[in-house]
Amino acid sequence: MHNTHDEPATVASIDVPRYLGTWFEIARLPMRHEPEDFTDITAHYSLQDDGKVRVRNRALDGKGELQESIGQASAVDDSNSKLEVTFLPAGLRWIPFTKGDYWILRIDPDYTTALVGSPDHKYLWLLARQPALDDATMQDYLAHARAQGYDLADLVHTPHTGHPTA
């Protein structure tokens, strides 16, 4: 049994250009400010001129209307696997923090599936390049999260309706 106070281990390094682009949220630990009825949640990462990564989160709300928040991520060290993400005030309506730690805990060699969490074990996201992930892969990544000390009892599986937000 892992001590829940231990920080999770991150991947050794991230190739930022390969990480850029659109990711679909497959599952997450619920966040206080994120409404339960949001669907089609995506995150799009692009490189800014200053070398930081622009983060654009989009979702459809319960009325089917597009919600968006824009932030930026900067690497904490040379591994690029620990990022500090800051969201601008317009995004505060549904993002749980104005500044947060975004640690990449696992990623496959092809950069098609990623597990991201906060070091305090409060937040967790399972991301994929497609809106659906096969069950075996999903269970494998969730088992990795549990082994790192994340409690998945409240895990939310994000619905994807096929309506584009990316």
Short mmCIF file of N, CA and C in Angstrom, two decimals:
data_model
loop_
_atom_site.label_atom_id
_atom_site.label_comp_id
_atom_site.label_asym_id
_atom_site.label_seq_id
_atom_site.Cartn_x
_atom_site.Cartn_y
_atom_site.Cartn_z
N MET A 1 0.85 -1.19 0.00
CA MET A 1 0.00 0.00 0.00
C MET A 1 0.89 1.24 0.00
N HIS A 2 0.65 2.11 -0.93
CA HIS A 2 1.45 3.32 -1.02
C HIS A 2 0.99 4.34 0.00
N ASN A 3 1.93 5.04 0.55
CA ASN A 3 1.61 6.17 1.41
C ASN A 3 1.03 7.26 0.51
N THR A 4 -0.18 7.71 0.82
CA THR A 4 -0.84 8.68 -0.06
C THR A 4 -0.14 10.03 -0.04
N HIS A 5 0.80 10.23 0.91
CA HIS A 5 1.50 11.50 0.95
C HIS A 5 2.72 11.50 0.04
N ASP A 6 3.11 10.32 -0.44
CA ASP A 6 4.22 10.27 -1.38
C ASP A 6 3.81 10.91 -2.70
N GLU A 7 4.71 11.70 -3.26
CA GLU A 7 4.39 12.28 -4.56
C GLU A 7 4.43 11.20 -5.62
N PRO A 8 3.54 11.27 -6.60
CA PRO A 8 3.56 10.27 -7.66
C PRO A 8 4.79 10.43 -8.53
N ALA A 9 5.19 9.33 -9.15
CA ALA A 9 6.34 9.37 -10.06
C ALA A 9 5.87 9.83 -11.44
N THR A 10 6.66 10.67 -12.06
CA THR A 10 6.33 11.14 -13.40
C THR A 10 7.16 10.36 -14.42
N VAL A 11 6.80 10.52 -15.69
CA VAL A 11 7.60 9.92 -16.74
C VAL A 11 8.97 10.62 -16.77
N ALA A 12 9.97 9.93 -17.31
CA ALA A 12 11.34 10.45 -17.28
C ALA A 12 11.46 11.75 -18.06
N SER A 13 10.82 11.81 -19.22
CA SER A 13 10.86 13.04 -20.00
C SER A 13 9.72 13.04 -21.02
N ILE A 14 9.38 14.24 -21.45
CA ILE A 14 8.32 14.43 -22.43
C ILE A 14 8.89 15.22 -23.61
N ASP A 15 8.62 14.74 -24.80
CA ASP A 15 8.98 15.43 -26.03
C ASP A 15 7.83 16.39 -26.33
N VAL A 16 8.01 17.66 -25.95
CA VAL A 16 6.91 18.61 -26.00
C VAL A 16 6.24 18.70 -27.38
N PRO A 17 7.01 18.80 -28.48
CA PRO A 17 6.32 18.87 -29.78
C PRO A 17 5.39 17.70 -30.04
N ARG A 18 5.74 16.51 -29.55
CA ARG A 18 4.89 15.34 -29.75
C ARG A 18 3.65 15.39 -28.86
N TYR A 19 3.76 16.09 -27.74
CA TYR A 19 2.64 16.18 -26.79
C TYR A 19 1.59 17.20 -27.25
N LEU A 20 2.01 18.13 -28.10
CA LEU A 20 1.10 19.18 -28.57
C LEU A 20 -0.05 18.57 -29.36
N GLY A 21 -1.08 19.38 -29.56
CA GLY A 21 -2.25 18.92 -30.30
C GLY A 21 -3.42 18.70 -29.37
N THR A 22 -4.40 17.97 -29.86
CA THR A 22 -5.65 17.79 -29.13
C THR A 22 -5.69 16.45 -28.40
N TRP A 23 -6.14 16.51 -27.15
CA TRP A 23 -6.38 15.33 -26.32
C TRP A 23 -7.84 15.34 -25.88
N PHE A 24 -8.44 14.17 -25.84
CA PHE A 24 -9.81 14.02 -25.34
C PHE A 24 -9.75 13.52 -23.91
N GLU A 25 -10.56 14.13 -23.05
CA GLU A 25 -10.63 13.65 -21.67
C GLU A 25 -11.50 12.39 -21.63
N ILE A 26 -10.90 11.28 -21.21
CA ILE A 26 -11.61 10.00 -21.13
C ILE A 26 -12.23 9.84 -19.75
N ALA A 27 -11.49 10.23 -18.73
CA ALA A 27 -11.98 10.12 -17.35
C ALA A 27 -11.23 11.13 -16.50
N ARG A 28 -11.82 11.45 -15.35
CA ARG A 28 -11.20 12.42 -14.44
C ARG A 28 -11.69 12.18 -13.02
N LEU A 29 -10.92 12.65 -12.09
CA LEU A 29 -11.44 12.78 -10.74
C LEU A 29 -12.23 14.09 -10.70
N PRO A 30 -13.40 14.08 -10.09
CA PRO A 30 -14.27 15.27 -10.16
C PRO A 30 -13.63 16.48 -9.49
N MET A 31 -13.91 17.63 -10.08
CA MET A 31 -13.36 18.87 -9.57
C MET A 31 -14.51 19.77 -9.13
N ARG A 32 -14.26 20.49 -8.07
CA ARG A 32 -15.31 21.29 -7.45
C ARG A 32 -15.98 22.25 -8.43
N HIS A 33 -15.19 22.87 -9.29
CA HIS A 33 -15.72 23.93 -10.15
C HIS A 33 -16.16 23.41 -11.52
N GLU A 34 -15.99 22.13 -11.75
CA GLU A 34 -16.32 21.60 -13.07
C GLU A 34 -17.68 20.92 -13.00
N PRO A 35 -18.68 21.48 -13.68
CA PRO A 35 -20.01 20.88 -13.60
C PRO A 35 -20.02 19.43 -14.08
N GLU A 36 -20.83 18.64 -13.40
CA GLU A 36 -20.92 17.21 -13.71
C GLU A 36 -21.46 16.96 -15.12
N ASP A 37 -22.27 17.90 -15.62
CA ASP A 37 -22.96 17.63 -16.91
C ASP A 37 -22.14 18.04 -18.12
N PHE A 38 -20.88 18.42 -17.94
CA PHE A 38 -20.06 18.76 -19.09
C PHE A 38 -19.74 17.50 -19.89
N THR A 39 -19.78 17.63 -21.20
CA THR A 39 -19.43 16.52 -22.09
C THR A 39 -18.37 17.00 -23.08
N ASP A 40 -17.84 16.05 -23.82
CA ASP A 40 -16.95 16.36 -24.94
C ASP A 40 -15.79 17.26 -24.53
N ILE A 41 -15.17 16.94 -23.39
CA ILE A 41 -14.08 17.77 -22.88
C ILE A 41 -12.80 17.46 -23.65
N THR A 42 -12.18 18.52 -24.16
CA THR A 42 -10.91 18.37 -24.88
C THR A 42 -9.90 19.38 -24.33
N ALA A 43 -8.64 19.06 -24.51
CA ALA A 43 -7.55 19.97 -24.22
C ALA A 43 -6.68 20.06 -25.46
N HIS A 44 -6.39 21.26 -25.87
CA HIS A 44 -5.54 21.46 -27.05
C HIS A 44 -4.30 22.24 -26.61
N TYR A 45 -3.13 21.68 -26.92
CA TYR A 45 -1.87 22.29 -26.53
C TYR A 45 -1.15 22.78 -27.77
N SER A 46 -0.68 24.02 -27.72
CA SER A 46 0.08 24.57 -28.84
C SER A 46 1.23 25.40 -28.27
N LEU A 47 2.29 25.53 -29.06
CA LEU A 47 3.49 26.24 -28.60
C LEU A 47 3.34 27.73 -28.86
N GLN A 48 3.64 28.53 -27.82
CA GLN A 48 3.62 29.98 -27.97
C GLN A 48 5.02 30.46 -28.37
N ASP A 49 5.07 31.71 -28.83
CA ASP A 49 6.36 32.29 -29.24
C ASP A 49 7.36 32.33 -28.10
N ASP A 50 6.88 32.43 -26.85
CA ASP A 50 7.79 32.54 -25.71
C ASP A 50 8.26 31.17 -25.20
N GLY A 51 7.88 30.12 -25.92
CA GLY A 51 8.32 28.78 -25.52
C GLY A 51 7.40 28.09 -24.54
N LYS A 52 6.43 28.83 -24.00
CA LYS A 52 5.46 28.19 -23.12
C LYS A 52 4.38 27.52 -23.96
N VAL A 53 3.62 26.67 -23.32
CA VAL A 53 2.58 25.93 -24.03
C VAL A 53 1.23 26.56 -23.73
N ARG A 54 0.49 26.88 -24.79
CA ARG A 54 -0.87 27.40 -24.63
C ARG A 54 -1.81 26.23 -24.43
N VAL A 55 -2.69 26.36 -23.45
CA VAL A 55 -3.64 25.31 -23.11
C VAL A 55 -5.05 25.84 -23.39
N ARG A 56 -5.78 25.14 -24.24
CA ARG A 56 -7.16 25.55 -24.51
C ARG A 56 -8.07 24.38 -24.16
N ASN A 57 -8.80 24.52 -23.06
CA ASN A 57 -9.76 23.49 -22.66
C ASN A 57 -11.13 23.87 -23.16
N ARG A 58 -11.81 22.91 -23.75
CA ARG A 58 -13.16 23.15 -24.25
C ARG A 58 -14.08 22.03 -23.80
N ALA A 59 -15.35 22.38 -23.64
CA ALA A 59 -16.36 21.40 -23.26
C ALA A 59 -17.72 21.92 -23.70
N LEU A 60 -18.67 21.00 -23.76
CA LEU A 60 -20.06 21.40 -23.95
C LEU A 60 -20.74 21.33 -22.59
N ASP A 61 -21.50 22.37 -22.26
CA ASP A 61 -22.20 22.36 -20.98
C ASP A 61 -23.52 21.61 -21.11
N GLY A 62 -24.29 21.59 -20.04
CA GLY A 62 -25.54 20.84 -20.02
C GLY A 62 -26.55 21.29 -21.07
N LYS A 63 -26.38 22.51 -21.58
CA LYS A 63 -27.27 23.03 -22.63
C LYS A 63 -26.69 22.80 -24.02
N GLY A 64 -25.52 22.14 -24.06
CA GLY A 64 -24.89 21.91 -25.35
C GLY A 64 -24.11 23.09 -25.87
N GLU A 65 -23.89 24.10 -25.00
CA GLU A 65 -23.17 25.30 -25.43
C GLU A 65 -21.68 25.15 -25.11
N LEU A 66 -20.85 25.69 -26.00
CA LEU A 66 -19.41 25.57 -25.87
C LEU A 66 -18.89 26.44 -24.74
N GLN A 67 -18.10 25.83 -23.86
CA GLN A 67 -17.39 26.56 -22.80
C GLN A 67 -15.89 26.40 -23.07
N GLU A 68 -15.15 27.45 -22.82
CA GLU A 68 -13.73 27.42 -23.13
C GLU A 68 -12.94 28.13 -22.04
N SER A 69 -11.77 27.62 -21.72
CA SER A 69 -10.85 28.35 -20.85
C SER A 69 -9.46 28.23 -21.44
N ILE A 70 -8.72 29.31 -21.34
CA ILE A 70 -7.39 29.38 -21.93
C ILE A 70 -6.37 29.55 -20.82
N GLY A 71 -5.31 28.80 -20.91
CA GLY A 71 -4.25 28.94 -19.93
C GLY A 71 -2.91 28.74 -20.60
N GLN A 72 -1.87 28.71 -19.77
CA GLN A 72 -0.56 28.39 -20.31
C GLN A 72 0.19 27.52 -19.33
N ALA A 73 1.04 26.68 -19.90
CA ALA A 73 1.82 25.74 -19.08
C ALA A 73 3.29 26.03 -19.29
N SER A 74 4.03 25.95 -18.20
CA SER A 74 5.48 26.06 -18.31
C SER A 74 6.12 24.91 -17.55
N ALA A 75 7.17 24.37 -18.12
CA ALA A 75 7.86 23.23 -17.52
C ALA A 75 8.60 23.68 -16.27
N VAL A 76 8.54 22.83 -15.25
CA VAL A 76 9.22 23.12 -13.99
C VAL A 76 10.71 22.76 -14.09
N ASP A 77 11.01 21.75 -14.90
CA ASP A 77 12.42 21.34 -15.08
C ASP A 77 12.62 20.82 -16.51
N ASP A 78 13.81 20.34 -16.79
CA ASP A 78 14.15 19.94 -18.15
C ASP A 78 13.45 18.68 -18.63
N SER A 79 12.84 17.93 -17.71
CA SER A 79 12.16 16.69 -18.12
C SER A 79 10.88 17.00 -18.90
N ASN A 80 10.32 18.19 -18.68
CA ASN A 80 9.04 18.61 -19.26
C ASN A 80 7.87 17.74 -18.80
N SER A 81 8.08 16.86 -17.82
CA SER A 81 6.98 16.01 -17.36
C SER A 81 6.25 16.62 -16.17
N LYS A 82 6.80 17.70 -15.61
CA LYS A 82 6.12 18.43 -14.55
C LYS A 82 5.85 19.84 -15.06
N LEU A 83 4.59 20.16 -15.22
CA LEU A 83 4.22 21.46 -15.74
C LEU A 83 3.45 22.24 -14.69
N GLU A 84 3.60 23.55 -14.73
CA GLU A 84 2.77 24.42 -13.92
C GLU A 84 1.83 25.13 -14.87
N VAL A 85 0.54 24.97 -14.64
CA VAL A 85 -0.46 25.52 -15.55
C VAL A 85 -1.16 26.69 -14.86
N THR A 86 -1.27 27.79 -15.58
CA THR A 86 -1.97 28.97 -15.09
C THR A 86 -3.13 29.27 -16.03
N PHE A 87 -4.31 29.46 -15.45
CA PHE A 87 -5.47 29.82 -16.27
C PHE A 87 -5.79 31.29 -16.09
N LEU A 88 -6.16 31.91 -17.17
CA LEU A 88 -6.49 33.33 -17.14
C LEU A 88 -7.88 33.51 -16.53
N PRO A 89 -8.17 34.70 -16.01
CA PRO A 89 -9.43 34.90 -15.27
C PRO A 89 -10.69 34.45 -16.00
N ALA A 90 -10.73 34.58 -17.32
CA ALA A 90 -11.94 34.18 -18.04
C ALA A 90 -12.25 32.70 -17.85
N GLY A 91 -11.22 31.92 -17.53
CA GLY A 91 -11.44 30.49 -17.38
C GLY A 91 -11.84 30.05 -16.00
N LEU A 92 -11.97 30.97 -15.08
CA LEU A 92 -12.19 30.57 -13.69
C LEU A 92 -13.56 29.97 -13.45
N ARG A 93 -14.46 30.06 -14.41
CA ARG A 93 -15.81 29.55 -14.18
C ARG A 93 -15.82 28.05 -13.96
N TRP A 94 -14.94 27.31 -14.59
CA TRP A 94 -15.03 25.86 -14.42
C TRP A 94 -13.71 25.13 -14.25
N ILE A 95 -12.63 25.85 -14.11
CA ILE A 95 -11.34 25.22 -13.86
C ILE A 95 -11.07 25.29 -12.35
N PRO A 96 -10.56 24.21 -11.76
CA PRO A 96 -10.49 24.16 -10.29
C PRO A 96 -9.40 25.03 -9.67
N PHE A 97 -8.50 25.55 -10.44
CA PHE A 97 -7.43 26.33 -9.86
C PHE A 97 -7.00 27.40 -10.85
N THR A 98 -6.44 28.49 -10.34
CA THR A 98 -5.85 29.47 -11.24
C THR A 98 -4.42 29.06 -11.58
N LYS A 99 -3.82 28.29 -10.66
CA LYS A 99 -2.46 27.81 -10.90
C LYS A 99 -2.40 26.40 -10.34
N GLY A 100 -1.90 25.47 -11.12
CA GLY A 100 -1.88 24.10 -10.64
C GLY A 100 -0.71 23.31 -11.19
N ASP A 101 -0.38 22.26 -10.48
CA ASP A 101 0.67 21.35 -10.93
C ASP A 101 0.06 20.26 -11.78
N TYR A 102 0.65 20.05 -12.93
CA TYR A 102 0.13 19.14 -13.95
C TYR A 102 1.28 18.19 -14.26
N TRP A 103 1.24 17.03 -13.62
CA TRP A 103 2.34 16.07 -13.76
C TRP A 103 1.94 14.93 -14.68
N ILE A 104 2.78 14.65 -15.66
CA ILE A 104 2.50 13.57 -16.60
C ILE A 104 3.05 12.28 -15.99
N LEU A 105 2.13 11.41 -15.58
CA LEU A 105 2.48 10.21 -14.82
C LEU A 105 2.81 9.03 -15.73
N ARG A 106 2.20 9.03 -16.89
CA ARG A 106 2.43 7.92 -17.82
C ARG A 106 2.00 8.35 -19.21
N ILE A 107 2.73 7.89 -20.21
CA ILE A 107 2.35 8.15 -21.60
C ILE A 107 2.86 6.98 -22.43
N ASP A 108 2.12 6.62 -23.46
CA ASP A 108 2.58 5.51 -24.28
C ASP A 108 3.60 6.02 -25.30
N PRO A 109 4.40 5.11 -25.87
CA PRO A 109 5.47 5.54 -26.78
C PRO A 109 4.98 6.34 -27.98
N ASP A 110 3.74 6.11 -28.40
CA ASP A 110 3.21 6.82 -29.56
C ASP A 110 2.51 8.13 -29.20
N TYR A 111 2.49 8.47 -27.90
CA TYR A 111 1.84 9.69 -27.44
C TYR A 111 0.35 9.70 -27.82
N THR A 112 -0.31 8.57 -27.61
CA THR A 112 -1.75 8.50 -27.89
C THR A 112 -2.60 8.39 -26.63
N THR A 113 -1.98 8.03 -25.50
CA THR A 113 -2.70 7.92 -24.23
C THR A 113 -1.82 8.52 -23.15
N ALA A 114 -2.41 9.33 -22.28
CA ALA A 114 -1.62 9.96 -21.22
C ALA A 114 -2.41 9.97 -19.92
N LEU A 115 -1.68 9.83 -18.83
CA LEU A 115 -2.25 9.91 -17.49
C LEU A 115 -1.59 11.10 -16.81
N VAL A 116 -2.41 12.03 -16.36
CA VAL A 116 -1.91 13.27 -15.79
C VAL A 116 -2.54 13.46 -14.42
N GLY A 117 -1.74 13.88 -13.45
CA GLY A 117 -2.30 14.10 -12.12
C GLY A 117 -1.62 15.24 -11.41
N SER A 118 -2.21 15.62 -10.28
CA SER A 118 -1.58 16.62 -9.42
C SER A 118 -0.83 15.87 -8.31
N PRO A 119 0.29 16.43 -7.85
CA PRO A 119 1.11 15.71 -6.87
C PRO A 119 0.41 15.48 -5.53
N ASP A 120 -0.65 16.26 -5.25
CA ASP A 120 -1.39 16.05 -4.00
C ASP A 120 -2.47 14.97 -4.13
N HIS A 121 -2.54 14.32 -5.28
CA HIS A 121 -3.48 13.23 -5.55
C HIS A 121 -4.95 13.67 -5.63
N LYS A 122 -5.21 14.97 -5.70
CA LYS A 122 -6.60 15.44 -5.76
C LYS A 122 -7.16 15.38 -7.17
N TYR A 123 -6.31 15.63 -8.15
CA TYR A 123 -6.78 15.73 -9.53
C TYR A 123 -6.10 14.68 -10.39
N LEU A 124 -6.87 14.15 -11.32
CA LEU A 124 -6.34 13.13 -12.22
C LEU A 124 -7.13 13.19 -13.52
N TRP A 125 -6.41 13.06 -14.62
CA TRP A 125 -7.06 13.03 -15.93
C TRP A 125 -6.48 11.90 -16.75
N LEU A 126 -7.33 11.14 -17.40
CA LEU A 126 -6.92 10.15 -18.38
C LEU A 126 -7.26 10.74 -19.74
N LEU A 127 -6.25 10.91 -20.58
CA LEU A 127 -6.41 11.59 -21.86
C LEU A 127 -6.04 10.66 -23.01
N ALA A 128 -6.70 10.85 -24.14
CA ALA A 128 -6.38 10.06 -25.32
C ALA A 128 -6.56 10.93 -26.56
N ARG A 129 -5.93 10.51 -27.64
CA ARG A 129 -6.03 11.27 -28.89
C ARG A 129 -7.37 11.07 -29.59
N GLN A 130 -8.10 10.04 -29.18
CA GLN A 130 -9.43 9.75 -29.74
C GLN A 130 -10.45 9.89 -28.61
N PRO A 131 -11.73 10.11 -28.96
CA PRO A 131 -12.75 10.29 -27.92
C PRO A 131 -13.11 9.01 -27.17
N ALA A 132 -12.57 7.89 -27.59
CA ALA A 132 -12.83 6.62 -26.90
C ALA A 132 -11.51 5.91 -26.71
N LEU A 133 -11.45 5.10 -25.65
CA LEU A 133 -10.24 4.34 -25.35
C LEU A 133 -10.67 2.92 -25.06
N ASP A 134 -9.93 1.94 -25.59
CA ASP A 134 -10.33 0.56 -25.36
C ASP A 134 -10.21 0.24 -23.87
N ASP A 135 -11.07 -0.66 -23.41
CA ASP A 135 -11.21 -0.93 -21.98
C ASP A 135 -9.91 -1.45 -21.36
N ALA A 136 -9.20 -2.30 -22.07
CA ALA A 136 -7.96 -2.87 -21.52
C ALA A 136 -6.93 -1.78 -21.25
N THR A 137 -6.78 -0.85 -22.19
CA THR A 137 -5.84 0.26 -22.01
C THR A 137 -6.30 1.14 -20.86
N MET A 138 -7.60 1.44 -20.82
CA MET A 138 -8.12 2.29 -19.76
C MET A 138 -7.85 1.66 -18.39
N GLN A 139 -8.16 0.38 -18.24
CA GLN A 139 -7.96 -0.29 -16.95
C GLN A 139 -6.48 -0.33 -16.57
N ASP A 140 -5.61 -0.49 -17.56
CA ASP A 140 -4.18 -0.51 -17.33
C ASP A 140 -3.70 0.84 -16.76
N TYR A 141 -4.16 1.92 -17.37
CA TYR A 141 -3.76 3.26 -16.93
C TYR A 141 -4.38 3.58 -15.56
N LEU A 142 -5.61 3.16 -15.33
CA LEU A 142 -6.25 3.42 -14.04
C LEU A 142 -5.57 2.62 -12.93
N ALA A 143 -5.13 1.41 -13.24
CA ALA A 143 -4.38 0.61 -12.26
C ALA A 143 -3.06 1.32 -11.91
N HIS A 144 -2.45 1.93 -12.92
CA HIS A 144 -1.22 2.69 -12.68
C HIS A 144 -1.50 3.86 -11.72
N ALA A 145 -2.65 4.52 -11.92
CA ALA A 145 -3.02 5.64 -11.04
C ALA A 145 -3.22 5.15 -9.61
N ARG A 146 -3.93 4.04 -9.45
CA ARG A 146 -4.15 3.49 -8.11
C ARG A 146 -2.81 3.16 -7.45
N ALA A 147 -1.90 2.56 -8.21
CA ALA A 147 -0.59 2.20 -7.66
C ALA A 147 0.20 3.43 -7.22
N GLN A 148 -0.11 4.57 -7.82
CA GLN A 148 0.55 5.83 -7.46
C GLN A 148 -0.15 6.53 -6.30
N GLY A 149 -1.21 5.91 -5.77
CA GLY A 149 -1.86 6.47 -4.59
C GLY A 149 -3.12 7.27 -4.84
N TYR A 150 -3.65 7.24 -6.07
CA TYR A 150 -4.88 7.97 -6.37
C TYR A 150 -6.10 7.13 -5.99
N ASP A 151 -7.06 7.76 -5.33
CA ASP A 151 -8.32 7.10 -4.97
C ASP A 151 -9.31 7.34 -6.10
N LEU A 152 -9.70 6.27 -6.79
CA LEU A 152 -10.54 6.41 -7.98
C LEU A 152 -12.02 6.13 -7.70
N ALA A 153 -12.41 6.13 -6.42
CA ALA A 153 -13.80 5.83 -6.09
C ALA A 153 -14.78 6.78 -6.77
N ASP A 154 -14.38 8.04 -6.94
CA ASP A 154 -15.27 9.05 -7.52
C ASP A 154 -14.97 9.33 -8.99
N LEU A 155 -14.23 8.44 -9.64
CA LEU A 155 -13.84 8.67 -11.03
C LEU A 155 -15.05 8.93 -11.92
N VAL A 156 -14.95 9.95 -12.74
CA VAL A 156 -16.01 10.31 -13.68
C VAL A 156 -15.54 9.95 -15.09
N HIS A 157 -16.37 9.22 -15.82
CA HIS A 157 -16.06 8.93 -17.23
C HIS A 157 -16.72 9.99 -18.08
N THR A 158 -15.93 10.67 -18.87
CA THR A 158 -16.41 11.81 -19.63
C THR A 158 -17.17 11.35 -20.88
N PRO A 159 -18.45 11.76 -21.00
CA PRO A 159 -19.19 11.40 -22.22
C PRO A 159 -18.70 12.19 -23.43
N HIS A 160 -18.59 11.50 -24.55
CA HIS A 160 -18.30 12.17 -25.82
C HIS A 160 -19.45 11.87 -26.77
N THR A 161 -20.14 12.94 -27.18
CA THR A 161 -21.37 12.81 -27.95
C THR A 161 -21.12 12.87 -29.44
N GLY A 162 -19.89 13.18 -29.82
CA GLY A 162 -19.61 13.34 -31.25
C GLY A 162 -19.76 14.75 -31.73
N HIS A 163 -20.21 15.66 -30.84
CA HIS A 163 -20.28 17.06 -31.22
C HIS A 163 -18.89 17.66 -31.09
N PRO A 164 -18.41 18.31 -32.12
CA PRO A 164 -17.01 18.77 -32.09
C PRO A 164 -16.80 19.95 -31.14
N THR A 165 -15.75 19.87 -30.33
CA THR A 165 -15.30 21.01 -29.55
C THR A 165 -13.85 21.30 -29.83
N ALA A 166 -13.15 20.33 -30.43
CA ALA A 166 -11.70 20.45 -30.61
C ALA A 166 -11.37 21.53 -31.62
#
